[in-house]
Short mmCIF file of C-alpha atoms in Angstrom, two decimals:
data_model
loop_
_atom_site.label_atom_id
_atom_site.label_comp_id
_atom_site.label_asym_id
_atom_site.label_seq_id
_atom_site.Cartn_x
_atom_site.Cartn_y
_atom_site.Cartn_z
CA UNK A 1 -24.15 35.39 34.80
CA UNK A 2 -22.88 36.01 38.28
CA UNK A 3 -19.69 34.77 39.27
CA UNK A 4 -20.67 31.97 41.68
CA UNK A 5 -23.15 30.58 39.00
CA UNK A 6 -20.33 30.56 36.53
CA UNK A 7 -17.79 28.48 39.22
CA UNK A 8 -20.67 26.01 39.72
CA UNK A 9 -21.29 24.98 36.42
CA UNK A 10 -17.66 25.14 35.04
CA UNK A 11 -17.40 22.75 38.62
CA UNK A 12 -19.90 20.39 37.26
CA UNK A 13 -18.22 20.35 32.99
CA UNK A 14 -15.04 19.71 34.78
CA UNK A 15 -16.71 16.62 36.86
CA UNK A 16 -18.10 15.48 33.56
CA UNK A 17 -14.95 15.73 31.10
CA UNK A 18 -13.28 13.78 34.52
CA UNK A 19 -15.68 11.13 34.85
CA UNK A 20 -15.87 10.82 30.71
CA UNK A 21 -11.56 10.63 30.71
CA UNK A 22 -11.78 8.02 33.84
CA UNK A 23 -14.27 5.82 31.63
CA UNK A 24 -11.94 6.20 29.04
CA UNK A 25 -8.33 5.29 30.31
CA UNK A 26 -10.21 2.55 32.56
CA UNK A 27 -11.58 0.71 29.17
CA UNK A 28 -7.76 1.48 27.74
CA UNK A 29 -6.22 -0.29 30.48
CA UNK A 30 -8.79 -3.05 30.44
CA UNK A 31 -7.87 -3.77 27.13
CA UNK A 32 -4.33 -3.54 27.26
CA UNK A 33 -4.36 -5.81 30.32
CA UNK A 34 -6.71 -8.36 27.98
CA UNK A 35 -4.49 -7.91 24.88
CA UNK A 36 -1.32 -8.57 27.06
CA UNK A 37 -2.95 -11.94 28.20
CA UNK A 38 -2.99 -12.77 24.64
CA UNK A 39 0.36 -12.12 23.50
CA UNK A 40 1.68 -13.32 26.33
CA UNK A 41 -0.74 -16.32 26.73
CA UNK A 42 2.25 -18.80 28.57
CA UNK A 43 3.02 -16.43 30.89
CA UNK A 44 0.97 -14.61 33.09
CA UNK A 45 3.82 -12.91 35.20
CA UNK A 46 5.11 -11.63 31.58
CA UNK A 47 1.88 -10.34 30.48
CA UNK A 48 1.43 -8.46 34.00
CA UNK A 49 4.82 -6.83 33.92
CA UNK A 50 3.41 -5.46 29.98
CA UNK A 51 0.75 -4.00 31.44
CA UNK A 52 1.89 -2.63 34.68
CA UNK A 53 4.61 -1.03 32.37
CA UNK A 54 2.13 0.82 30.19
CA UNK A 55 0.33 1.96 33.15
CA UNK A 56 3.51 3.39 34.94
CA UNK A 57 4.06 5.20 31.33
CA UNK A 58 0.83 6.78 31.19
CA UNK A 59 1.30 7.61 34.68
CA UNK A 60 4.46 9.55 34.46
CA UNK A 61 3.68 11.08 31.15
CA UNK A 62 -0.16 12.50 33.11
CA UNK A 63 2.75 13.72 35.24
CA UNK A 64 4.73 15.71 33.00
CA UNK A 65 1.30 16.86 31.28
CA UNK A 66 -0.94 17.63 34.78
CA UNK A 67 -3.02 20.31 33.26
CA UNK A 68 -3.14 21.90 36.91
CA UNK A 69 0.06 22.95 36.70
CA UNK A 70 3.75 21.90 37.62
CA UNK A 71 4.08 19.83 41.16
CA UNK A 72 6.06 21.49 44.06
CA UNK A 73 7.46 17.73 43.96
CA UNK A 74 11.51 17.49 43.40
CA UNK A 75 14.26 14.96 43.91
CA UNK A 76 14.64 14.71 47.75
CA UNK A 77 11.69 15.98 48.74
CA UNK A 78 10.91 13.33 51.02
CA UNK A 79 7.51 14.41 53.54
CA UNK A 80 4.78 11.84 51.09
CA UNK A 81 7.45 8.72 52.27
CA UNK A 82 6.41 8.61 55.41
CA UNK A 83 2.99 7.34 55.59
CA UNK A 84 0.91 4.06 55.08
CA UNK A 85 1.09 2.67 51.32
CA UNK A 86 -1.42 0.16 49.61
CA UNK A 87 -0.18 -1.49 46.82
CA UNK A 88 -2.10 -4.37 44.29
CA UNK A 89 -0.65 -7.94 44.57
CA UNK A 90 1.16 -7.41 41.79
CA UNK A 91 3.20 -4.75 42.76
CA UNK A 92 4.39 -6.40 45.46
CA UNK A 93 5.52 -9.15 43.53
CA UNK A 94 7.55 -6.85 41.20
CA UNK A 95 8.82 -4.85 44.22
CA UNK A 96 10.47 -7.56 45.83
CA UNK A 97 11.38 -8.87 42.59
CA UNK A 98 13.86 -6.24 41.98
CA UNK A 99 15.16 -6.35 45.94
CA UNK A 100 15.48 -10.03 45.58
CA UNK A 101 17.84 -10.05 42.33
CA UNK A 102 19.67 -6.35 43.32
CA UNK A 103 20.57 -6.20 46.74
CA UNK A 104 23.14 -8.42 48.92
CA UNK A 105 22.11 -10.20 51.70
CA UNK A 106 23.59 -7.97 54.28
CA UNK A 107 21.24 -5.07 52.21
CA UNK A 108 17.89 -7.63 52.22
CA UNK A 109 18.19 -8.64 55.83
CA UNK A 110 18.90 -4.67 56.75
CA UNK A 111 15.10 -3.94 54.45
CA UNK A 112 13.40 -6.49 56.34
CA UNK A 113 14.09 -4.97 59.71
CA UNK A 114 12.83 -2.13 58.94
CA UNK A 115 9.77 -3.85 57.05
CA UNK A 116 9.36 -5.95 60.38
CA UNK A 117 9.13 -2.82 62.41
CA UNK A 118 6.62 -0.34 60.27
CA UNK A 119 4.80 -4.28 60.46
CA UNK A 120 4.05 -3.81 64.27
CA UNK A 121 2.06 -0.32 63.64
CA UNK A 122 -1.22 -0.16 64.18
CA UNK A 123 -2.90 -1.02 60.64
CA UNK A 124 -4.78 2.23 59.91
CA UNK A 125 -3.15 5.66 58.22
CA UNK A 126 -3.38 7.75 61.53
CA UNK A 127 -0.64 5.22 63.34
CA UNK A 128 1.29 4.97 60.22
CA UNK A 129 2.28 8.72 59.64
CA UNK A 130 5.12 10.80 61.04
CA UNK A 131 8.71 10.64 60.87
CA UNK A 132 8.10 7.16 63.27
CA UNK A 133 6.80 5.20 59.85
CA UNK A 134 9.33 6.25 57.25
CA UNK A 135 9.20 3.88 54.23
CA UNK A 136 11.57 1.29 54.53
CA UNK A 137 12.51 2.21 51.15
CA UNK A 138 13.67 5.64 51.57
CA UNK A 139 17.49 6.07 51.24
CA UNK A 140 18.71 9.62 51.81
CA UNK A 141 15.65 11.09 51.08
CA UNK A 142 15.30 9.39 47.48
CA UNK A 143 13.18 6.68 46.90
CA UNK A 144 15.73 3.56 45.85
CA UNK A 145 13.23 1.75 43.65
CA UNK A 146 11.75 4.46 41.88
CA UNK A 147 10.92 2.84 38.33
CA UNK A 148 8.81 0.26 40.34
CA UNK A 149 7.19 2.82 42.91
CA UNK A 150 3.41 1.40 43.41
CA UNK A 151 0.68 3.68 41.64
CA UNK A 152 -0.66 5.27 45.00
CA UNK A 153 3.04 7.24 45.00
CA UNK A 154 3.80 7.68 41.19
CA UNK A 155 0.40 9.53 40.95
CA UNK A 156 0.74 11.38 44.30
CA UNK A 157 1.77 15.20 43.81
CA UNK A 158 1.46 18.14 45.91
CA UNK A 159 1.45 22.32 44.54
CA UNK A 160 3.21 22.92 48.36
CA UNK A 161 6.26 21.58 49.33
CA UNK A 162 6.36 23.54 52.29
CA UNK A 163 2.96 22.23 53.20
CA UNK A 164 4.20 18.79 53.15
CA UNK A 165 6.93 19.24 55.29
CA UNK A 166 4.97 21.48 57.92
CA UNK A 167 2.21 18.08 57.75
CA UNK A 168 5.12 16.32 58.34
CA UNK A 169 6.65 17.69 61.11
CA UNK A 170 3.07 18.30 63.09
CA UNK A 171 2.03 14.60 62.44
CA UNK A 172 -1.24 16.05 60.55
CA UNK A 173 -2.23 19.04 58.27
CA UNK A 174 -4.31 19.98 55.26
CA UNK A 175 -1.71 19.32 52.23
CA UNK A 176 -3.28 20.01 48.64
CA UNK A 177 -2.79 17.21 45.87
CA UNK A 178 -2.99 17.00 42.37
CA UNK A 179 -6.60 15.79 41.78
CA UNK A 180 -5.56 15.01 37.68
CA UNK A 181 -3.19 12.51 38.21
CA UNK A 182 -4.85 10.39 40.66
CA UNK A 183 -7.85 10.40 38.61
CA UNK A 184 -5.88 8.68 35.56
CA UNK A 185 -4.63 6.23 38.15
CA UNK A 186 -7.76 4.98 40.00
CA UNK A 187 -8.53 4.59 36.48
CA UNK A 188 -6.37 2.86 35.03
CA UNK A 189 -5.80 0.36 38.06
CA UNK A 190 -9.67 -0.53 37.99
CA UNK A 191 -9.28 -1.16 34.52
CA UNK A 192 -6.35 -3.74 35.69
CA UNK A 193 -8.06 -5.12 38.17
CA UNK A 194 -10.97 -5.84 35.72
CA UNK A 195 -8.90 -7.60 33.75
CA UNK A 196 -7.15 -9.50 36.48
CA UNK A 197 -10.31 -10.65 38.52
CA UNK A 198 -13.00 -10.95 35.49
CA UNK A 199 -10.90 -12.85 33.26
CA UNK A 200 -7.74 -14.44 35.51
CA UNK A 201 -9.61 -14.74 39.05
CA UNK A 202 -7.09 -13.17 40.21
CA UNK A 203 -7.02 -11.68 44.10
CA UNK A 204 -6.98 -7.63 43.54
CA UNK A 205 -7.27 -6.53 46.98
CA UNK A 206 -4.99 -3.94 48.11
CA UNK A 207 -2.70 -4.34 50.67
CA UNK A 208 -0.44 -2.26 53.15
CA UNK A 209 2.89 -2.33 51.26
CA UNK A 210 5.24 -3.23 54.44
CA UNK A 211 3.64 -6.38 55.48
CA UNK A 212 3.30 -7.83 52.78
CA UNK A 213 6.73 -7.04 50.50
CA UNK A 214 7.78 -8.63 53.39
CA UNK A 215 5.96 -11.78 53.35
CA UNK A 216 6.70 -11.56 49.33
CA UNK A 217 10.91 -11.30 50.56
CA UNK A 218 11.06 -14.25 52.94
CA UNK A 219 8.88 -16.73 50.51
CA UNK A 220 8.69 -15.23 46.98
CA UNK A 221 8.30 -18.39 44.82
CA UNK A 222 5.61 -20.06 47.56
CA UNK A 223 3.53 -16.29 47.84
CA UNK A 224 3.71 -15.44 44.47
CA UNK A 225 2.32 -19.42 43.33
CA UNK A 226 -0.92 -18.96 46.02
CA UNK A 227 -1.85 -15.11 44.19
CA UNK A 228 -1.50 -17.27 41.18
CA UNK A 229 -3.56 -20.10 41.70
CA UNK A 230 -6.24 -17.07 42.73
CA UNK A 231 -5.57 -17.15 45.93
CA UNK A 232 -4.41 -14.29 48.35
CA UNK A 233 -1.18 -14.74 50.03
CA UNK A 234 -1.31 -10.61 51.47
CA UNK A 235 -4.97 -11.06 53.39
CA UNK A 236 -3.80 -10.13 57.08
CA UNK A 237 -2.62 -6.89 55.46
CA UNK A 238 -5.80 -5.79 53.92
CA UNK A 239 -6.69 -2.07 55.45
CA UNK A 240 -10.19 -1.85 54.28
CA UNK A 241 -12.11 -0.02 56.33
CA UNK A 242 -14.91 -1.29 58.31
CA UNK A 243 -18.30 -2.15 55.96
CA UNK A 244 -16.77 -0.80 52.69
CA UNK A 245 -17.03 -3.19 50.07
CA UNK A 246 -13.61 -5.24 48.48
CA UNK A 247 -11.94 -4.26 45.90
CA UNK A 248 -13.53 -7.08 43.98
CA UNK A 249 -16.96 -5.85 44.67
CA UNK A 250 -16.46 -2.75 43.08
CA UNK A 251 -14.37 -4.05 40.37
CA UNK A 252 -17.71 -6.18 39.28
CA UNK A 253 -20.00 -2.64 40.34
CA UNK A 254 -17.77 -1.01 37.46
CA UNK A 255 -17.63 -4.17 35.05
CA UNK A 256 -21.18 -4.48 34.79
CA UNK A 257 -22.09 -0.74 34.34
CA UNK A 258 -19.59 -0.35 31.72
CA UNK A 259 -20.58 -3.55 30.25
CA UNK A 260 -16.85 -4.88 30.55
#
């Protein structure tokens, strides 16, 4: 067998085990997210903050397990922060939860300036990346809520750290990323979302994280009651692109094939 035969089909058995794993953590976290309605069945927000917690622990064990090998990723290493983040409703909520009950005044007023200025960007990732749009919750190159990072950066790993920073300090660049661990997280947020939206009508579109932890800081009880009564309180910060179907759309695409 000659050598490129043998890279395209050990390509294709590794797209196959992939999609077959996806299926699988997605119909995990579907259930998980359904079983956590149950036990938690007079509280939603309870329920959600079960579930999000298994997926964050699945998520950082896929981490310490990537079977591609050990991330050039290390406490202040600091180039992925600066960049446009999505986030799910939810993690919003639980975001500016913590701010809300750990940080003075003098501290939340000082975070919302600096939400209110990534805010004025341009909503699309080109405008959003450089040293220009550093996350507003970057403190000396460490992330200060870390245990509630959103799933776009606890599944986000680079094999370069040198790459990263040269991206970084050109404003663009070719930076390689852990395929494994996103994988488990698309999967195991679609298998949230099923949850959410099939069985909760809940809103599950993704947002841009600046905007909207801000809206979620200045009105938390009033934002958080509208995404419960299925509404969604985040819509102006939606950055889908243009004819790409909503997250809800695909949520149903994936329901229905799987039988969910």
């Amino acid at each position: 067998m000659g050598e490129a035969k043998r890279r395209k089909q050990n390509a294709a058995l590794a797209s196959t085990m992939d999609a077959e794993l996806g299926e699988k953590v997605l119909r995990q976290a579907y259930q998980n997210t359904c079983r956590a309605f149950d036990v938690y069945s007079d509280n939603l927000v309870d329920a959600l903050i079960a579930s999000y917690a298994g997926r964050n622990a699945s998520l950082d064990l896929v981490a310490r397990n990537n079977p591609q090998g050990v991330a050039a990723c290390r406490a202040g290493c600091s180039a992925c922060c600066h960049q446009m983040v999505l986030c799910s409703p939810f993690e919003i909520f639980i975001l500016a939860q913590l701010l809300l009950s750990t940080r003075t005044d003098d501290e939340l007023a000082s975070i919302e300036r600096r939400l209110s200025e990534i805010s004025k960007l341009p909503l699309n990732p080109d405008a959003r990346y450089g040293s220009h749009a550093t996350c507003p919750l970057l403190v000396d190159n460490q992330c200060s809520v870390y245990d509630r990072r959103p799933a776009v950066c606890r599944a986000l790993f680079s094999n370069s750290r040198e790459r990263c920073e040269q991206a970084l300090a050109g404003g663009a660049g070719d930076v390689a990323f852990l395929v494994h661990p996103k994988l488990i997280s698309s999967a195991l947020q679609v298998g949230i979302d099923s949850a959410l939206h099939l069985k909760r009508g809940l809103n599950t579109e993704l947002a841009e994280m600046c905007g909207s932890l801000l809206v979620a800081l200045r009105d938390f009880d009033a934002s958080l009651s509208v995404w419960l009564d299925g509404g969604d309180p985040f819509s102006v910060f939606h950055a889908q692109r243009d004819g790409a179907p909503s997250n809800a759309q695909l949520v149903e695409n994936v329901a229905a094939r799987l039988g969910l």
